[in-house]
Amino acid sequence: MSTKYRIATIPGDGIGKEVIPAGQRAVEAVAKRHGFTVEWDLFEWSCERFAETGRMMPKDGVAQVRDHDALYLGAVGFPGVPDHVSLWGLLIPLRRELDQYANVRPVRLLRGVHSPLAGRTADDIDFVVVRENVEGEYSEVGGRVYTGTDREMVVQEAVFTRHGVDRIMDFAFRLAEGRDRSHVTSATKSNGIVHTMPYWDERFEEAASRYPTVETAQFHIDILTAHFVLHPDWFDVVVASNLFGDILSDLGPAVAGSIGIAPAANINPERTFPSMFEPVHGSAPDIAGHGIANPIGAIWSAAMMLDHLGQGEAARELEVAIEASLEHEQTRTRDLGGSADTSDALEAVLGALV
Ligand code: GGG
């Protein structure tokens, strides 16, 4: 009997609704070749739903997806709903309640893609941003007092727990152990942020002592962003807090050609809960509905999902096909200097499956 996976599918908003069907078709194509099947359970949770019902997802939304093998999500956010309302109504509760504490965002300059950095080739840009995904600067702790008066005051607390910091450090070091370069860089800001970031550095140092074969480096986030541009070849695994990781994982794909191709995995490493796979890009309202969105970020995220589900060979095949599809200008989308629309780019990936 063939293996069957149940995937909770949440296209979300804007181009999420265009790239997720492309990812599903790519998965279906490799599933056939590798003898597994996929049942896609569709959850139409979005800003549109918010406008109709006042909620991005139902009250028991997390329970509805809890027993699936994985979640596959497009993008969250659309004009008309404040960004913090859409994010805290859907993406963040899913990540937190399913304890998807490791956000893994690979950054690779693929063959055929031009980096905006002069002279850089595929040999220079190949690293992974590991973003702490459930605490840190993204916190509900805080509030506003004296609203509307000249004494108005707003406080937002960052939350760094020993449990939370240690487990993301361990995840990053273990990932580095399995990579050729075995190197972890920590993103910090312990010169300016005087409590949480020195603590982050302390726990990084402590973690490093548990992984003696892994080399380490540490940079303040300001100069680290400069190094991403000037020396992307320095990096292998980069571990960062929630906010710093969010920023670095947009900058990384930008230096590797386009955020449109960047994949992400929100991982619950213990597999107590399903993990969630989503392109790094957002809903791109400016191009939504035109059929020109780049589907590669969603397809690559689907490949990460297959790898997580134990279909490593199918995942590799998809990744190879993605890279082959990007070699020609006609099959690259506009963000990559090409002329393809979403369906041309998808067909190119399907056609490149060998
Ligand atoms: N596909 C991911 C997405 O919709 N991202 C929108 C966004 O703003 N995400 C913020 C985050 O990843 O924390």
mmCIF file of C-alpha atoms and ligand atoms in Angstrom:
data_model
loop_
_atom_site.group_PDB
_atom_site.id
_atom_site.type_symbol
_atom_site.label_atom_id
_atom_site.label_comp_id
_atom_site.label_asym_id
_atom_site.label_seq_id
_atom_site.Cartn_x
_atom_site.Cartn_y
_atom_site.Cartn_z
ATOM 1 C CA MET A 1 0.000 0.000 0.000
ATOM 2 C CA SER A 2 1.401 3.407 -0.914
ATOM 3 C CA THR A 3 2.156 6.009 1.740
ATOM 4 C CA LYS A 4 -0.391 8.809 1.936
ATOM 5 C CA TYR A 5 0.267 12.223 3.482
ATOM 6 C CA ARG A 6 -2.435 14.581 4.715
ATOM 7 C CA ILE A 7 -1.374 18.175 4.198
ATOM 8 C CA ALA A 8 -3.263 21.114 5.684
ATOM 9 C CA THR A 9 -3.100 23.652 2.866
ATOM 10 C CA ILE A 10 -3.518 27.344 3.648
ATOM 11 C CA PRO A 11 -2.980 29.487 0.523
ATOM 12 C CA GLY A 12 -3.768 32.640 2.543
ATOM 13 C CA ASP A 13 -3.671 35.976 0.777
ATOM 14 C CA GLY A 14 -2.591 37.617 -2.476
ATOM 15 C CA ILE A 15 -0.043 35.621 -4.466
ATOM 16 C CA GLY A 16 -0.232 32.857 -1.850
ATOM 17 C CA LYS A 17 -3.342 31.721 -3.751
ATOM 18 C CA GLU A 18 -1.323 31.580 -6.991
ATOM 19 C CA VAL A 19 1.906 29.933 -5.863
ATOM 20 C CA ILE A 20 0.434 27.226 -3.603
ATOM 21 C CA PRO A 21 -1.451 25.475 -6.453
ATOM 22 C CA ALA A 22 1.845 25.502 -8.395
ATOM 23 C CA GLY A 23 3.611 23.850 -5.448
ATOM 24 C CA GLN A 24 0.830 21.263 -5.190
ATOM 25 C CA ARG A 25 1.225 20.363 -8.881
ATOM 26 C CA ALA A 26 4.974 19.980 -8.454
ATOM 27 C CA VAL A 27 4.453 17.674 -5.458
ATOM 28 C CA GLU A 28 1.851 15.636 -7.346
ATOM 29 C CA ALA A 29 4.336 15.146 -10.186
ATOM 30 C CA VAL A 30 7.076 13.722 -7.952
ATOM 31 C CA ALA A 31 4.584 11.800 -5.795
ATOM 32 C CA LYS A 32 3.530 9.787 -8.843
ATOM 33 C CA ARG A 33 7.155 8.948 -9.590
ATOM 34 C CA HIS A 34 7.923 7.922 -6.002
ATOM 35 C CA GLY A 35 4.777 5.977 -5.199
ATOM 36 C CA PHE A 36 3.186 8.138 -2.531
ATOM 37 C CA THR A 37 -0.033 10.124 -2.531
ATOM 38 C CA VAL A 38 -1.075 13.404 -0.965
ATOM 39 C CA GLU A 39 -4.450 14.480 0.350
ATOM 40 C CA TRP A 40 -4.623 18.282 0.385
ATOM 41 C CA ASP A 41 -7.097 19.589 2.964
ATOM 42 C CA LEU A 42 -7.865 23.181 2.030
ATOM 43 C CA PHE A 43 -8.267 25.824 4.751
ATOM 44 C CA GLU A 44 -9.336 29.185 3.331
ATOM 45 C CA TRP A 45 -8.020 31.280 6.193
ATOM 46 C CA SER A 46 -7.127 34.761 5.063
ATOM 47 C CA CYS A 47 -7.690 38.490 5.305
ATOM 48 C CA GLU A 48 -10.799 37.988 3.168
ATOM 49 C CA ARG A 49 -12.138 35.659 5.859
ATOM 50 C CA PHE A 50 -11.221 38.275 8.476
ATOM 51 C CA ALA A 51 -13.282 40.885 6.605
ATOM 52 C CA GLU A 52 -16.275 38.527 6.566
ATOM 53 C CA THR A 53 -16.074 36.991 10.052
ATOM 54 C CA GLY A 54 -13.680 39.074 12.152
ATOM 55 C CA ARG A 55 -11.241 36.157 12.456
ATOM 56 C CA MET A 56 -8.325 35.051 10.267
ATOM 57 C CA MET A 57 -9.067 31.444 11.248
ATOM 58 C CA PRO A 58 -11.696 29.762 13.408
ATOM 59 C CA LYS A 59 -11.214 29.607 17.188
ATOM 60 C CA ASP A 60 -10.334 25.920 16.930
ATOM 61 C CA GLY A 61 -8.158 26.457 13.824
ATOM 62 C CA VAL A 62 -5.002 25.010 15.360
ATOM 63 C CA ALA A 63 -6.910 21.911 16.509
ATOM 64 C CA GLN A 64 -8.234 21.465 12.940
ATOM 65 C CA VAL A 65 -4.722 21.182 11.484
ATOM 66 C CA ARG A 66 -3.044 19.540 14.471
ATOM 67 C CA ASP A 67 -3.317 15.970 13.186
ATOM 68 C CA HIS A 68 -2.079 16.580 9.661
ATOM 69 C CA ASP A 69 1.357 15.391 8.546
ATOM 70 C CA ALA A 70 2.409 18.931 7.626
ATOM 71 C CA LEU A 71 1.049 22.386 6.854
ATOM 72 C CA TYR A 72 1.669 24.118 3.520
ATOM 73 C CA LEU A 73 1.081 27.863 3.636
ATOM 74 C CA GLY A 74 1.255 30.624 1.035
ATOM 75 C CA ALA A 75 1.265 34.171 2.369
ATOM 76 C CA VAL A 76 -0.464 36.235 5.004
ATOM 77 C CA GLY A 77 -1.498 39.890 4.826
ATOM 78 C CA PHE A 78 -3.528 42.162 2.575
ATOM 79 C CA PRO A 79 -4.363 45.882 2.485
ATOM 80 C CA GLY A 80 -7.450 46.605 4.566
ATOM 81 C CA VAL A 81 -6.354 44.425 7.486
ATOM 82 C CA PRO A 82 -3.526 45.796 9.642
ATOM 83 C CA ASP A 83 -0.430 43.592 9.238
ATOM 84 C CA HIS A 84 -0.154 42.874 12.964
ATOM 85 C CA VAL A 85 -3.777 41.688 13.003
ATOM 86 C CA SER A 86 -3.325 39.261 10.094
ATOM 87 C CA LEU A 87 0.020 37.935 11.337
ATOM 88 C CA TRP A 88 -1.087 37.467 14.951
ATOM 89 C CA GLY A 89 -4.393 36.018 13.782
ATOM 90 C CA LEU A 90 -2.904 33.232 11.683
ATOM 91 C CA LEU A 91 0.819 32.704 11.118
ATOM 92 C CA ILE A 92 2.117 33.409 14.602
ATOM 93 C CA PRO A 93 -0.463 31.308 16.512
ATOM 94 C CA LEU A 94 0.210 28.381 14.162
ATOM 95 C CA ARG A 95 3.968 28.629 14.722
ATOM 96 C CA ARG A 96 3.577 28.973 18.489
ATOM 97 C CA GLU A 97 0.818 26.530 19.284
ATOM 98 C CA LEU A 98 2.465 23.879 17.097
ATOM 99 C CA ASP A 99 5.816 24.701 18.756
ATOM 100 C CA GLN A 100 7.546 25.213 15.404
ATOM 101 C CA TYR A 101 10.475 26.873 17.077
ATOM 102 C CA ALA A 102 13.084 26.487 14.332
ATOM 103 C CA ASN A 103 12.515 28.554 11.218
ATOM 104 C CA VAL A 104 14.942 27.208 8.629
ATOM 105 C CA ARG A 105 15.578 29.433 5.643
ATOM 106 C CA PRO A 106 18.180 28.228 3.110
ATOM 107 C CA VAL A 107 19.897 30.865 0.972
ATOM 108 C CA ARG A 108 21.557 29.591 -2.215
ATOM 109 C CA LEU A 109 22.591 31.305 -5.403
ATOM 110 C CA LEU A 110 21.168 28.856 -7.932
ATOM 111 C CA ARG A 111 22.731 28.266 -11.322
ATOM 112 C CA GLY A 112 21.218 30.625 -13.883
ATOM 113 C CA VAL A 113 20.229 33.221 -11.293
ATOM 114 C CA HIS A 114 22.170 36.481 -11.203
ATOM 115 C CA SER A 115 23.135 37.899 -7.855
ATOM 116 C CA PRO A 116 22.994 41.702 -7.619
ATOM 117 C CA LEU A 117 26.489 41.358 -6.124
ATOM 118 C CA ALA A 118 29.098 41.686 -8.858
ATOM 119 C CA GLY A 119 31.251 38.648 -9.523
ATOM 120 C CA ARG A 120 29.481 36.256 -7.146
ATOM 121 C CA THR A 121 28.760 32.707 -8.326
ATOM 122 C CA ALA A 122 26.909 29.698 -6.942
ATOM 123 C CA ASP A 123 30.105 28.730 -5.085
ATOM 124 C CA ASP A 124 29.933 31.903 -2.980
ATOM 125 C CA ILE A 125 26.406 31.874 -1.601
ATOM 126 C CA ASP A 126 25.153 28.773 0.188
ATOM 127 C CA PHE A 127 24.064 29.213 3.774
ATOM 128 C CA VAL A 128 21.070 28.666 6.057
ATOM 129 C CA VAL A 129 19.470 31.196 8.367
ATOM 130 C CA VAL A 130 18.103 29.493 11.491
ATOM 131 C CA ARG A 131 15.619 31.858 13.049
ATOM 132 C CA GLU A 132 14.215 31.401 16.557
ATOM 133 C CA ASN A 133 10.517 31.304 15.745
ATOM 134 C CA VAL A 134 8.354 31.423 18.860
ATOM 135 C CA GLU A 135 9.756 33.963 21.315
ATOM 136 C CA GLY A 136 12.263 36.840 21.288
ATOM 137 C CA GLU A 137 11.240 40.251 20.047
ATOM 138 C CA TYR A 138 7.897 38.975 18.685
ATOM 139 C CA SER A 139 6.103 39.170 21.996
ATOM 140 C CA GLU A 140 2.666 39.969 23.291
ATOM 141 C CA VAL A 141 4.098 41.114 26.600
ATOM 142 C CA GLY A 142 3.613 44.830 26.959
ATOM 143 C CA GLY A 143 0.918 47.370 26.515
ATOM 144 C CA ARG A 144 -0.118 50.974 26.187
ATOM 145 C CA VAL A 145 -1.112 53.292 29.020
ATOM 146 C CA TYR A 146 -2.414 56.843 29.190
ATOM 147 C CA THR A 147 -3.733 56.317 25.654
ATOM 148 C CA GLY A 148 -4.406 59.511 23.748
ATOM 149 C CA THR A 149 -2.821 61.785 26.337
ATOM 150 C CA ASP A 150 0.532 63.513 26.299
ATOM 151 C CA ARG A 151 1.667 60.886 28.833
ATOM 152 C CA GLU A 152 0.944 58.063 26.386
ATOM 153 C CA MET A 153 3.441 55.237 26.909
ATOM 154 C CA VAL A 154 4.010 51.968 25.036
ATOM 155 C CA VAL A 155 6.128 49.067 26.275
ATOM 156 C CA GLN A 156 7.056 45.929 24.316
ATOM 157 C CA GLU A 157 9.037 43.267 26.154
ATOM 158 C CA ALA A 158 11.359 40.861 24.346
ATOM 159 C CA VAL A 159 11.264 37.370 25.825
ATOM 160 C CA PHE A 160 14.337 35.129 25.810
ATOM 161 C CA THR A 161 14.040 31.944 27.860
ATOM 162 C CA ARG A 162 16.890 29.555 28.596
ATOM 163 C CA HIS A 163 14.811 26.703 27.198
ATOM 164 C CA GLY A 164 14.024 28.664 24.031
ATOM 165 C CA VAL A 165 17.515 29.977 23.379
ATOM 166 C CA ASP A 166 19.293 26.697 24.138
ATOM 167 C CA ARG A 167 17.095 24.641 21.865
ATOM 168 C CA ILE A 168 17.559 26.941 18.859
ATOM 169 C CA MET A 169 21.319 26.977 19.453
ATOM 170 C CA ASP A 170 21.331 23.171 19.572
ATOM 171 C CA PHE A 171 19.301 23.018 16.376
ATOM 172 C CA ALA A 172 21.743 25.341 14.579
ATOM 173 C CA PHE A 173 24.838 23.481 15.790
ATOM 174 C CA ARG A 174 23.395 20.081 14.843
ATOM 175 C CA LEU A 175 22.529 21.401 11.406
ATOM 176 C CA ALA A 176 26.091 22.714 11.003
ATOM 177 C CA GLU A 177 27.544 19.370 12.095
ATOM 178 C CA GLY A 178 25.893 17.777 9.065
ATOM 179 C CA ARG A 179 27.180 20.370 6.591
ATOM 180 C CA ASP A 180 30.603 20.419 4.896
ATOM 181 C CA ARG A 181 31.820 23.648 6.430
ATOM 182 C CA SER A 182 30.485 23.016 9.972
ATOM 183 C CA HIS A 183 30.359 26.662 10.903
ATOM 184 C CA VAL A 184 27.813 28.676 12.907
ATOM 185 C CA THR A 185 27.593 32.473 13.038
ATOM 186 C CA SER A 186 25.537 34.110 15.774
ATOM 187 C CA ALA A 187 23.643 37.359 15.114
ATOM 188 C CA THR A 188 23.750 39.540 18.199
ATOM 189 C CA LYS A 189 23.491 43.139 19.360
ATOM 190 C CA SER A 190 24.921 42.810 22.836
ATOM 191 C CA ASN A 191 26.593 46.208 22.748
ATOM 192 C CA GLY A 192 23.255 48.032 22.647
ATOM 193 C CA ILE A 193 20.629 45.610 23.940
ATOM 194 C CA VAL A 194 21.940 45.172 27.393
ATOM 195 C CA HIS A 195 20.008 42.256 28.928
ATOM 196 C CA THR A 196 18.736 39.822 26.329
ATOM 197 C CA MET A 197 21.631 39.940 23.870
ATOM 198 C CA PRO A 198 24.508 39.373 26.341
ATOM 199 C CA TYR A 199 22.376 36.428 27.511
ATOM 200 C CA TRP A 200 22.061 35.223 23.894
ATOM 201 C CA ASP A 201 25.895 35.454 23.574
ATOM 202 C CA GLU A 202 26.385 33.516 26.825
ATOM 203 C CA ARG A 203 24.124 30.697 25.661
ATOM 204 C CA PHE A 204 25.844 30.690 22.238
ATOM 205 C CA GLU A 205 29.234 30.261 23.900
ATOM 206 C CA GLU A 206 27.887 27.516 26.125
ATOM 207 C CA ALA A 207 26.341 25.719 23.128
ATOM 208 C CA ALA A 208 29.608 26.033 21.187
ATOM 209 C CA SER A 209 31.398 24.144 23.968
ATOM 210 C CA ARG A 210 29.025 21.198 23.368
ATOM 211 C CA TYR A 211 29.920 21.039 19.653
ATOM 212 C CA PRO A 212 33.726 21.228 19.569
ATOM 213 C CA THR A 213 33.972 20.268 15.885
ATOM 214 C CA VAL A 214 31.856 23.227 14.776
ATOM 215 C CA GLU A 215 33.629 26.537 14.150
ATOM 216 C CA THR A 216 31.938 29.724 15.296
ATOM 217 C CA ALA A 217 31.784 33.454 14.699
ATOM 218 C CA GLN A 218 29.644 36.224 16.130
ATOM 219 C CA PHE A 219 28.722 39.643 14.749
ATOM 220 C CA HIS A 220 26.508 42.501 15.822
ATOM 221 C CA ILE A 221 23.492 42.617 13.551
ATOM 222 C CA ASP A 222 24.445 45.959 11.988
ATOM 223 C CA ILE A 223 27.823 44.848 10.667
ATOM 224 C CA LEU A 224 26.435 41.374 9.956
ATOM 225 C CA THR A 225 24.029 42.849 7.390
ATOM 226 C CA ALA A 226 27.027 44.538 5.729
ATOM 227 C CA HIS A 227 28.923 41.233 5.698
ATOM 228 C CA PHE A 228 25.956 39.480 4.063
ATOM 229 C CA VAL A 229 26.438 41.869 1.142
ATOM 230 C CA LEU A 230 30.234 42.130 1.134
ATOM 231 C CA HIS A 231 31.213 38.583 2.144
ATOM 232 C CA PRO A 232 28.288 36.154 1.663
ATOM 233 C CA ASP A 233 30.882 33.390 1.278
ATOM 234 C CA TRP A 234 31.745 33.682 4.986
ATOM 235 C CA PHE A 235 28.484 32.068 6.081
ATOM 236 C CA ASP A 236 27.306 28.498 6.550
ATOM 237 C CA VAL A 237 24.668 28.403 9.327
ATOM 238 C CA VAL A 238 23.545 31.702 10.842
ATOM 239 C CA VAL A 239 21.568 31.519 14.097
ATOM 240 C CA ALA A 240 19.453 34.512 15.013
ATOM 241 C CA SER A 241 16.647 35.678 17.246
ATOM 242 C CA ASN A 242 13.135 36.027 15.825
ATOM 243 C CA LEU A 243 13.455 39.624 14.577
ATOM 244 C CA PHE A 244 17.077 39.477 13.443
ATOM 245 C CA GLY A 245 16.390 36.167 11.687
ATOM 246 C CA ASP A 246 13.368 37.647 9.924
ATOM 247 C CA ILE A 247 15.444 40.522 8.575
ATOM 248 C CA LEU A 248 18.446 38.386 7.610
ATOM 249 C CA SER A 249 16.265 35.905 5.784
ATOM 250 C CA ASP A 250 14.929 38.626 3.474
ATOM 251 C CA LEU A 251 18.378 40.112 2.935
ATOM 252 C CA GLY A 252 19.953 36.695 2.239
ATOM 253 C CA PRO A 253 17.623 35.787 -0.662
ATOM 254 C CA ALA A 254 17.959 39.325 -2.043
ATOM 255 C CA VAL A 255 21.725 38.828 -2.392
ATOM 256 C CA ALA A 256 21.017 35.404 -3.886
ATOM 257 C CA GLY A 257 18.903 36.890 -6.660
ATOM 258 C CA SER A 258 15.297 37.219 -5.472
ATOM 259 C CA ILE A 259 13.104 36.741 -2.448
ATOM 260 C CA GLY A 260 10.677 35.054 -4.867
ATOM 261 C CA ILE A 261 12.712 31.855 -4.792
ATOM 262 C CA ALA A 262 13.341 31.692 -1.031
ATOM 263 C CA PRO A 263 11.879 28.735 0.876
ATOM 264 C CA ALA A 264 11.176 28.349 4.580
ATOM 265 C CA ALA A 265 10.378 25.552 6.995
ATOM 266 C CA ASN A 266 8.844 26.147 10.409
ATOM 267 C CA ILE A 267 10.044 23.024 12.147
ATOM 268 C CA ASN A 268 8.953 21.257 15.305
ATOM 269 C CA PRO A 269 12.093 19.103 15.545
ATOM 270 C CA GLU A 270 10.621 16.712 18.108
ATOM 271 C CA ARG A 271 7.732 15.987 15.703
ATOM 272 C CA THR A 272 5.219 16.320 18.524
ATOM 273 C CA PHE A 273 3.374 18.654 16.168
ATOM 274 C CA PRO A 274 3.281 18.996 12.384
ATOM 275 C CA SER A 275 5.767 21.396 10.800
ATOM 276 C CA MET A 276 4.755 24.141 8.369
ATOM 277 C CA PHE A 277 6.323 25.042 5.030
ATOM 278 C CA GLU A 278 5.919 28.430 3.362
ATOM 279 C CA PRO A 279 7.789 30.646 0.929
ATOM 280 C CA VAL A 280 9.621 33.506 2.663
ATOM 281 C CA HIS A 281 7.852 36.089 0.525
ATOM 282 C CA GLY A 282 4.612 37.740 1.533
ATOM 283 C CA SER A 283 1.333 38.230 -0.323
ATOM 284 C CA ALA A 284 2.661 40.900 -2.758
ATOM 285 C CA PRO A 285 -0.657 42.765 -3.269
ATOM 286 C CA ASP A 286 0.964 44.836 -6.042
ATOM 287 C CA ILE A 287 1.178 41.843 -8.383
ATOM 288 C CA ALA A 288 -1.560 39.616 -6.921
ATOM 289 C CA GLY A 289 -4.121 38.464 -9.489
ATOM 290 C CA HIS A 290 -1.834 39.009 -12.483
ATOM 291 C CA GLY A 291 -0.536 35.428 -12.663
ATOM 292 C CA ILE A 292 3.083 36.566 -12.707
ATOM 293 C CA ALA A 293 4.238 35.617 -9.211
ATOM 294 C CA ASN A 294 7.358 33.494 -8.927
ATOM 295 C CA PRO A 295 6.257 30.002 -7.814
ATOM 296 C CA ILE A 296 9.799 28.797 -7.039
ATOM 297 C CA GLY A 297 9.772 29.816 -3.340
ATOM 298 C CA ALA A 298 6.582 27.783 -2.866
ATOM 299 C CA ILE A 299 7.883 24.810 -4.872
ATOM 300 C CA TRP A 300 11.202 24.806 -3.024
ATOM 301 C CA SER A 301 9.302 24.990 0.297
ATOM 302 C CA ALA A 302 7.263 21.977 -0.863
ATOM 303 C CA ALA A 303 10.563 20.164 -1.515
ATOM 304 C CA MET A 304 11.599 20.919 2.077
ATOM 305 C CA MET A 305 8.256 19.502 3.203
ATOM 306 C CA LEU A 306 8.837 16.276 1.274
ATOM 307 C CA ASP A 307 12.303 15.973 2.773
ATOM 308 C CA HIS A 308 10.842 16.436 6.265
ATOM 309 C CA LEU A 309 8.224 13.768 5.534
ATOM 310 C CA GLY A 310 10.948 11.276 4.630
ATOM 311 C CA GLN A 311 10.704 11.608 0.838
ATOM 312 C CA GLY A 312 14.298 12.794 0.429
ATOM 313 C CA GLU A 313 14.751 11.516 -3.122
ATOM 314 C CA ALA A 314 11.579 13.211 -4.338
ATOM 315 C CA ALA A 315 12.728 16.419 -2.646
ATOM 316 C CA ARG A 316 16.153 16.269 -4.338
ATOM 317 C CA GLU A 317 14.501 15.696 -7.725
ATOM 318 C CA LEU A 318 12.366 18.793 -7.257
ATOM 319 C CA GLU A 319 15.372 20.873 -6.214
ATOM 320 C CA VAL A 320 17.360 19.742 -9.258
ATOM 321 C CA ALA A 321 14.386 20.550 -11.509
ATOM 322 C CA ILE A 322 14.031 23.994 -9.920
ATOM 323 C CA GLU A 323 17.656 24.804 -10.640
ATOM 324 C CA ALA A 324 17.447 23.500 -14.217
ATOM 325 C CA SER A 325 14.288 25.550 -14.851
ATOM 326 C CA LEU A 326 16.090 28.755 -13.932
ATOM 327 C CA GLU A 327 18.818 28.394 -16.544
ATOM 328 C CA HIS A 328 16.810 30.011 -19.327
ATOM 329 C CA GLU A 329 15.557 33.573 -19.442
ATOM 330 C CA GLN A 330 12.181 32.512 -20.950
ATOM 331 C CA THR A 331 11.374 30.283 -17.974
ATOM 332 C CA ARG A 332 12.442 32.734 -15.270
ATOM 333 C CA THR A 333 9.847 35.116 -13.847
ATOM 334 C CA ARG A 334 10.259 38.913 -14.000
ATOM 335 C CA ASP A 335 11.799 39.262 -10.531
ATOM 336 C CA LEU A 336 14.668 37.173 -11.952
ATOM 337 C CA GLY A 337 14.982 39.223 -15.119
ATOM 338 C CA GLY A 338 12.933 36.784 -17.203
ATOM 339 C CA SER A 339 9.636 36.908 -19.047
ATOM 340 C CA ALA A 340 7.810 33.857 -17.674
ATOM 341 C CA ASP A 341 4.516 33.993 -15.840
ATOM 342 C CA THR A 342 3.642 31.687 -12.936
ATOM 343 C CA SER A 343 2.376 28.864 -15.124
ATOM 344 C CA ASP A 344 5.370 29.019 -17.530
ATOM 345 C CA ALA A 345 7.728 28.800 -14.558
ATOM 346 C CA LEU A 346 5.821 25.845 -13.114
ATOM 347 C CA GLU A 347 5.751 24.024 -16.467
ATOM 348 C CA ALA A 348 9.500 24.529 -16.734
ATOM 349 C CA VAL A 349 10.015 22.836 -13.361
ATOM 350 C CA LEU A 350 7.708 19.958 -14.327
ATOM 351 C CA GLY A 351 9.474 19.628 -17.677
ATOM 352 C CA ALA A 352 12.869 19.513 -15.995
ATOM 353 C CA LEU A 353 11.982 16.561 -13.753
ATOM 354 C CA VAL A 354 14.259 13.746 -14.834
HETATM 355 N N1 GGG B 1 4.874 33.425 3.356
HETATM 356 C C1 GGG B 1 5.217 34.076 4.508
HETATM 357 C C2 GGG B 1 4.456 35.329 4.792
HETATM 358 O O1 GGG B 1 3.314 35.507 4.463
HETATM 359 N N2 GGG B 1 5.145 36.231 5.426
HETATM 360 C C3 GGG B 1 4.602 37.464 5.790
HETATM 361 C C4 GGG B 1 5.312 38.041 6.944
HETATM 362 O O2 GGG B 1 5.302 39.240 7.119
HETATM 363 N N3 GGG B 1 5.902 37.224 7.757
HETATM 364 C C5 GGG B 1 6.558 37.649 8.932
HETATM 365 C C6 GGG B 1 7.222 36.512 9.590
HETATM 366 O O3 GGG B 1 7.657 35.578 8.918
HETATM 367 O O4 GGG B 1 7.356 36.558 10.804
#
